[in-house]
């Protein structure tokens, strides 16, 4: 049995709203121990006390809940050219967020300088001080060695290979800083916003390229070298276009936003990127609708195998091209239901992202919070504060 104050905080965080009596019965701790630990969490403002639970005959009990105002977290979702920055509360909710147009190819120091400036500005807007900041979470568009917070051979991030991003951010802000692949944090963000989060889900980002974040058994699955979920480079039998990775027939080279924009340009339309493709689809342009539906079917081909292999209960489609909505999803569904086994697709839900552009920053904040609020770390901090 886990008995520390940090574990009690984790329990309160997972219950949402609770009472001392419920905490004692759920944790198995003595009521006197719960009372002492709750007192410690209250005096450190990590939880709040308010209202009263419905009386069931006895004395009304005070409601306890996790204090989402206990601190702030700096979050960012970096893309090749478009990024998003946010200051979030302890519930991973963005207090203030804004897009940031920046080429990631200017290198890590210049990018982190711009991020620091943006965060300083957003802290002011949110009415928070730098001393409120307890953690930093960052998503980057490339593979990451998670434990080291380091980019590893990122194909579209020149100058970042081996750079210790987490360590550099900790040096700047004096708090824990966590870094992961952008699609992993989008998966985490989308999941954290659900009332009843599934244990097994796949988040597919369809933007310029295509990638996926895998949550298995309730945890991000990163794989041995941090490249798990890289479905953009799965080979599709019906495609044969050359890919930027050097292979032929990769999913991304046929169904990614860059490939579609190129295809539509060749057909005489104006499309430089994913967002232009979405604009044409929404405008009812038949060639664009046809191309997006075909892309959906190709993505469905790759996902059908993944459904058979991993048996998720939910597939969420995000990224710029998800703006094409049903035109993209219909093709994905069609092929998954055709190719995956009936048992694997039983109860499977396939839908677009609910958080849209914000999935990444919410997930980045959640990743940092899970570290800051880890029971052992909470206990250590409580000990320091006396
Ligand atoms: Zn490839």
PDB file of C-alpha atoms in Angstrom, residues 164-331:
ATOM      1  CA  UNK A 164      19.825  18.560 -24.724  1.00  0.00           C
ATOM      2  CA  UNK A 165      16.578  20.524 -24.898  1.00  0.00           C
ATOM      3  CA  UNK A 166      15.299  19.551 -21.441  1.00  0.00           C
ATOM      4  CA  UNK A 167      18.559  20.440 -19.707  1.00  0.00           C
ATOM      5  CA  UNK A 168      18.715  23.819 -21.478  1.00  0.00           C
ATOM      6  CA  UNK A 169      15.147  24.693 -20.419  1.00  0.00           C
ATOM      7  CA  UNK A 170      15.807  23.606 -16.832  1.00  0.00           C
ATOM      8  CA  UNK A 171      18.892  25.827 -16.828  1.00  0.00           C
ATOM      9  CA  UNK A 172      16.774  28.789 -18.007  1.00  0.00           C
ATOM     10  CA  UNK A 173      13.737  28.285 -15.745  1.00  0.00           C
ATOM     11  CA  UNK A 174      15.089  26.326 -12.777  1.00  0.00           C
ATOM     12  CA  UNK A 175      12.252  23.774 -12.908  1.00  0.00           C
ATOM     13  CA  UNK A 176      11.788  20.261 -14.370  1.00  0.00           C
ATOM     14  CA  UNK A 177      11.482  20.383 -18.167  1.00  0.00           C
ATOM     15  CA  UNK A 178      10.172  17.515 -20.275  1.00  0.00           C
ATOM     16  CA  UNK A 179      10.409  16.996 -24.010  1.00  0.00           C
ATOM     17  CA  UNK A 180       8.655  14.533 -26.285  1.00  0.00           C
ATOM     18  CA  UNK A 181       7.692  14.025 -29.882  1.00  0.00           C
ATOM     19  CA  UNK A 182       4.821  16.334 -30.971  1.00  0.00           C
ATOM     20  CA  UNK A 183       2.417  13.515 -31.790  1.00  0.00           C
ATOM     21  CA  UNK A 184       2.947  11.853 -28.397  1.00  0.00           C
ATOM     22  CA  UNK A 185       1.983  15.039 -26.568  1.00  0.00           C
ATOM     23  CA  UNK A 186      -1.064  15.499 -28.835  1.00  0.00           C
ATOM     24  CA  UNK A 187      -2.176  11.966 -27.906  1.00  0.00           C
ATOM     25  CA  UNK A 188      -1.625  12.741 -24.226  1.00  0.00           C
ATOM     26  CA  UNK A 189      -3.513  16.055 -24.470  1.00  0.00           C
ATOM     27  CA  UNK A 190      -6.478  14.555 -26.288  1.00  0.00           C
ATOM     28  CA  UNK A 191      -6.685  11.721 -23.745  1.00  0.00           C
ATOM     29  CA  UNK A 192      -6.419  14.017 -20.722  1.00  0.00           C
ATOM     30  CA  UNK A 193      -9.460  15.994 -21.922  1.00  0.00           C
ATOM     31  CA  UNK A 194     -11.696  12.907 -21.909  1.00  0.00           C
ATOM     32  CA  UNK A 195     -14.033  12.119 -19.039  1.00  0.00           C
ATOM     33  CA  UNK A 196     -13.444   8.401 -19.411  1.00  0.00           C
ATOM     34  CA  UNK A 197      -9.981   8.094 -21.006  1.00  0.00           C
ATOM     35  CA  UNK A 198      -9.368   4.812 -22.867  1.00  0.00           C
ATOM     36  CA  UNK A 199      -6.338   2.670 -22.011  1.00  0.00           C
ATOM     37  CA  UNK A 200      -5.536   1.900 -25.628  1.00  0.00           C
ATOM     38  CA  UNK A 201      -5.739   4.587 -28.280  1.00  0.00           C
ATOM     39  CA  UNK A 202      -3.962   5.831 -31.393  1.00  0.00           C
ATOM     40  CA  UNK A 203      -3.650   9.523 -32.258  1.00  0.00           C
ATOM     41  CA  UNK A 204      -2.845  10.127 -35.928  1.00  0.00           C
ATOM     42  CA  UNK A 205      -1.500  13.516 -36.954  1.00  0.00           C
ATOM     43  CA  UNK A 206      -2.076  14.249 -40.623  1.00  0.00           C
ATOM     44  CA  UNK A 207      -0.292  17.467 -41.499  1.00  0.00           C
ATOM     45  CA  UNK A 208       2.567  18.095 -43.916  1.00  0.00           C
ATOM     46  CA  UNK A 209       3.724  14.610 -42.932  1.00  0.00           C
ATOM     47  CA  UNK A 210       1.957  11.793 -41.092  1.00  0.00           C
ATOM     48  CA  UNK A 211       2.780  10.389 -37.654  1.00  0.00           C
ATOM     49  CA  UNK A 212       1.020   8.733 -34.757  1.00  0.00           C
ATOM     50  CA  UNK A 213       1.159   8.620 -30.976  1.00  0.00           C
ATOM     51  CA  UNK A 214       0.367   5.285 -29.308  1.00  0.00           C
ATOM     52  CA  UNK A 215      -1.139   5.011 -25.841  1.00  0.00           C
ATOM     53  CA  UNK A 216      -1.059   1.408 -24.674  1.00  0.00           C
ATOM     54  CA  UNK A 217      -2.187   0.303 -21.234  1.00  0.00           C
ATOM     55  CA  UNK A 218      -2.721   3.967 -20.321  1.00  0.00           C
ATOM     56  CA  UNK A 219       0.872   4.993 -21.117  1.00  0.00           C
ATOM     57  CA  UNK A 220       2.644   6.517 -24.102  1.00  0.00           C
ATOM     58  CA  UNK A 221       4.465   3.780 -25.992  1.00  0.00           C
ATOM     59  CA  UNK A 222       7.748   5.279 -27.255  1.00  0.00           C
ATOM     60  CA  UNK A 223       9.596   2.149 -28.314  1.00  0.00           C
ATOM     61  CA  UNK A 224      13.281   1.311 -27.913  1.00  0.00           C
ATOM     62  CA  UNK A 225      14.645   4.446 -29.606  1.00  0.00           C
ATOM     63  CA  UNK A 226      11.666   6.822 -29.436  1.00  0.00           C
ATOM     64  CA  UNK A 227      10.385   6.259 -32.957  1.00  0.00           C
ATOM     65  CA  UNK A 228       7.294   4.119 -32.231  1.00  0.00           C
ATOM     66  CA  UNK A 229       4.180   5.240 -34.096  1.00  0.00           C
ATOM     67  CA  UNK A 230       6.026   6.462 -37.197  1.00  0.00           C
ATOM     68  CA  UNK A 231       3.254   5.300 -39.562  1.00  0.00           C
ATOM     69  CA  UNK A 232       4.133   7.896 -42.200  1.00  0.00           C
ATOM     70  CA  UNK A 233       6.895   5.605 -43.413  1.00  0.00           C
ATOM     71  CA  UNK A 234       4.902   2.376 -43.509  1.00  0.00           C
ATOM     72  CA  UNK A 235       4.842   1.100 -47.056  1.00  0.00           C
ATOM     73  CA  UNK A 236       1.507   1.054 -48.839  1.00  0.00           C
ATOM     74  CA  UNK A 237       1.161  -1.590 -51.559  1.00  0.00           C
ATOM     75  CA  UNK A 238      -0.929   0.641 -53.834  1.00  0.00           C
ATOM     76  CA  UNK A 239       1.401   3.670 -53.631  1.00  0.00           C
ATOM     77  CA  UNK A 240       4.821   4.134 -55.194  1.00  0.00           C
ATOM     78  CA  UNK A 241       5.779   7.791 -54.797  1.00  0.00           C
ATOM     79  CA  UNK A 242       9.357   8.535 -53.632  1.00  0.00           C
ATOM     80  CA  UNK A 243       9.531   9.677 -49.989  1.00  0.00           C
ATOM     81  CA  UNK A 244      11.855  12.227 -48.329  1.00  0.00           C
ATOM     82  CA  UNK A 245      13.197   9.317 -46.221  1.00  0.00           C
ATOM     83  CA  UNK A 246      14.696   7.765 -49.373  1.00  0.00           C
ATOM     84  CA  UNK A 247      12.240   4.878 -49.732  1.00  0.00           C
ATOM     85  CA  UNK A 248       9.462   4.392 -52.243  1.00  0.00           C
ATOM     86  CA  UNK A 249       5.768   3.992 -51.452  1.00  0.00           C
ATOM     87  CA  UNK A 250       5.668   5.475 -47.952  1.00  0.00           C
ATOM     88  CA  UNK A 251       2.199   6.474 -46.697  1.00  0.00           C
ATOM     89  CA  UNK A 252       3.316  10.084 -46.134  1.00  0.00           C
ATOM     90  CA  UNK A 253       4.600  10.460 -49.706  1.00  0.00           C
ATOM     91  CA  UNK A 254       1.138   9.592 -51.031  1.00  0.00           C
ATOM     92  CA  UNK A 255      -1.277  10.886 -48.383  1.00  0.00           C
ATOM     93  CA  UNK A 256       0.512  13.653 -46.416  1.00  0.00           C
ATOM     94  CA  UNK A 257      -0.494  17.290 -46.755  1.00  0.00           C
ATOM     95  CA  UNK A 258       2.654  18.158 -48.723  1.00  0.00           C
ATOM     96  CA  UNK A 259       1.978  15.351 -51.226  1.00  0.00           C
ATOM     97  CA  UNK A 260      -1.670  16.399 -51.640  1.00  0.00           C
ATOM     98  CA  UNK A 261      -0.750  20.074 -52.091  1.00  0.00           C
ATOM     99  CA  UNK A 262       1.732  19.074 -54.793  1.00  0.00           C
ATOM    100  CA  UNK A 263      -0.859  16.891 -56.499  1.00  0.00           C
ATOM    101  CA  UNK A 264      -3.472  19.667 -56.500  1.00  0.00           C
ATOM    102  CA  UNK A 265      -0.923  22.191 -57.778  1.00  0.00           C
ATOM    103  CA  UNK A 266      -0.176  19.830 -60.678  1.00  0.00           C
ATOM    104  CA  UNK A 267      -3.930  19.763 -61.370  1.00  0.00           C
ATOM    105  CA  UNK A 268      -3.882  23.557 -61.729  1.00  0.00           C
ATOM    106  CA  UNK A 269      -5.178  24.536 -58.274  1.00  0.00           C
ATOM    107  CA  UNK A 270      -3.445  26.851 -55.772  1.00  0.00           C
ATOM    108  CA  UNK A 271      -2.175  24.786 -52.835  1.00  0.00           C
ATOM    109  CA  UNK A 272       1.126  25.223 -50.999  1.00  0.00           C
ATOM    110  CA  UNK A 273       0.343  23.324 -47.790  1.00  0.00           C
ATOM    111  CA  UNK A 274      -2.196  21.220 -45.844  1.00  0.00           C
ATOM    112  CA  UNK A 275      -4.324  24.221 -44.910  1.00  0.00           C
ATOM    113  CA  UNK A 276      -4.767  25.113 -48.594  1.00  0.00           C
ATOM    114  CA  UNK A 277      -5.937  21.554 -49.292  1.00  0.00           C
ATOM    115  CA  UNK A 278      -8.522  21.868 -46.491  1.00  0.00           C
ATOM    116  CA  UNK A 279      -9.668  25.240 -47.858  1.00  0.00           C
ATOM    117  CA  UNK A 280     -10.244  23.706 -51.315  1.00  0.00           C
ATOM    118  CA  UNK A 281     -12.157  20.746 -49.825  1.00  0.00           C
ATOM    119  CA  UNK A 282     -14.375  23.088 -47.815  1.00  0.00           C
ATOM    120  CA  UNK A 283     -14.949  25.139 -50.950  1.00  0.00           C
ATOM    121  CA  UNK A 284     -16.376  22.027 -52.626  1.00  0.00           C
ATOM    122  CA  UNK A 285     -13.515  21.578 -55.132  1.00  0.00           C
ATOM    123  CA  UNK A 286     -14.076  18.085 -56.552  1.00  0.00           C
ATOM    124  CA  UNK A 287     -10.433  17.328 -57.352  1.00  0.00           C
ATOM    125  CA  UNK A 288      -9.475  18.191 -53.772  1.00  0.00           C
ATOM    126  CA  UNK A 289     -12.321  16.159 -52.253  1.00  0.00           C
ATOM    127  CA  UNK A 290     -11.339  13.184 -54.383  1.00  0.00           C
ATOM    128  CA  UNK A 291      -7.663  13.501 -53.352  1.00  0.00           C
ATOM    129  CA  UNK A 292      -8.498  13.756 -49.622  1.00  0.00           C
ATOM    130  CA  UNK A 293     -10.856  10.756 -49.775  1.00  0.00           C
ATOM    131  CA  UNK A 294      -8.138   8.710 -51.467  1.00  0.00           C
ATOM    132  CA  UNK A 295      -5.628   9.890 -48.821  1.00  0.00           C
ATOM    133  CA  UNK A 296      -8.097   8.764 -46.142  1.00  0.00           C
ATOM    134  CA  UNK A 297      -8.277   5.291 -47.685  1.00  0.00           C
ATOM    135  CA  UNK A 298      -4.452   5.053 -47.831  1.00  0.00           C
ATOM    136  CA  UNK A 299      -4.175   6.122 -44.163  1.00  0.00           C
ATOM    137  CA  UNK A 300      -6.887   3.545 -43.442  1.00  0.00           C
ATOM    138  CA  UNK A 301      -4.700   0.855 -45.042  1.00  0.00           C
ATOM    139  CA  UNK A 302      -1.862   1.547 -42.614  1.00  0.00           C
ATOM    140  CA  UNK A 303      -4.243   1.898 -39.662  1.00  0.00           C
ATOM    141  CA  UNK A 304      -6.039  -1.382 -40.472  1.00  0.00           C
ATOM    142  CA  UNK A 305      -2.828  -3.275 -39.716  1.00  0.00           C
ATOM    143  CA  UNK A 306      -2.273  -1.242 -36.566  1.00  0.00           C
ATOM    144  CA  UNK A 307      -5.824  -2.006 -35.390  1.00  0.00           C
ATOM    145  CA  UNK A 308      -5.171  -5.734 -35.869  1.00  0.00           C
ATOM    146  CA  UNK A 309      -1.827  -5.464 -34.073  1.00  0.00           C
ATOM    147  CA  UNK A 310      -2.745  -3.216 -31.121  1.00  0.00           C
ATOM    148  CA  UNK A 311      -6.550  -3.466 -30.772  1.00  0.00           C
ATOM    149  CA  UNK A 312      -7.183   0.160 -29.673  1.00  0.00           C
ATOM    150  CA  UNK A 313     -10.670   1.322 -28.627  1.00  0.00           C
ATOM    151  CA  UNK A 314     -10.211   4.798 -30.106  1.00  0.00           C
ATOM    152  CA  UNK A 315      -8.478   6.354 -33.113  1.00  0.00           C
ATOM    153  CA  UNK A 316      -8.287  10.153 -33.068  1.00  0.00           C
ATOM    154  CA  UNK A 317      -7.307  12.003 -36.241  1.00  0.00           C
ATOM    155  CA  UNK A 318      -5.698  15.413 -35.747  1.00  0.00           C
ATOM    156  CA  UNK A 319      -3.297  17.754 -37.550  1.00  0.00           C
ATOM    157  CA  UNK A 320      -4.100  20.376 -40.201  1.00  0.00           C
ATOM    158  CA  UNK A 321      -5.655  17.926 -42.659  1.00  0.00           C
ATOM    159  CA  UNK A 322      -8.169  16.776 -40.031  1.00  0.00           C
ATOM    160  CA  UNK A 323      -9.847  20.111 -40.878  1.00  0.00           C
ATOM    161  CA  UNK A 324     -11.188  18.280 -43.945  1.00  0.00           C
ATOM    162  CA  UNK A 325     -13.348  16.405 -41.413  1.00  0.00           C
ATOM    163  CA  UNK A 326     -15.688  13.733 -42.739  1.00  0.00           C
ATOM    164  CA  UNK A 327     -14.067  13.740 -46.207  1.00  0.00           C
ATOM    165  CA  UNK A 328     -10.868  12.380 -44.626  1.00  0.00           C
ATOM    166  CA  UNK A 329     -12.453  10.260 -41.868  1.00  0.00           C
ATOM    167  CA  UNK A 330     -14.876   8.482 -44.248  1.00  0.00           C
ATOM    168  CA  UNK A 331     -12.013   6.968 -46.256  1.00  0.00           C
TER     169      UNK A 331
END
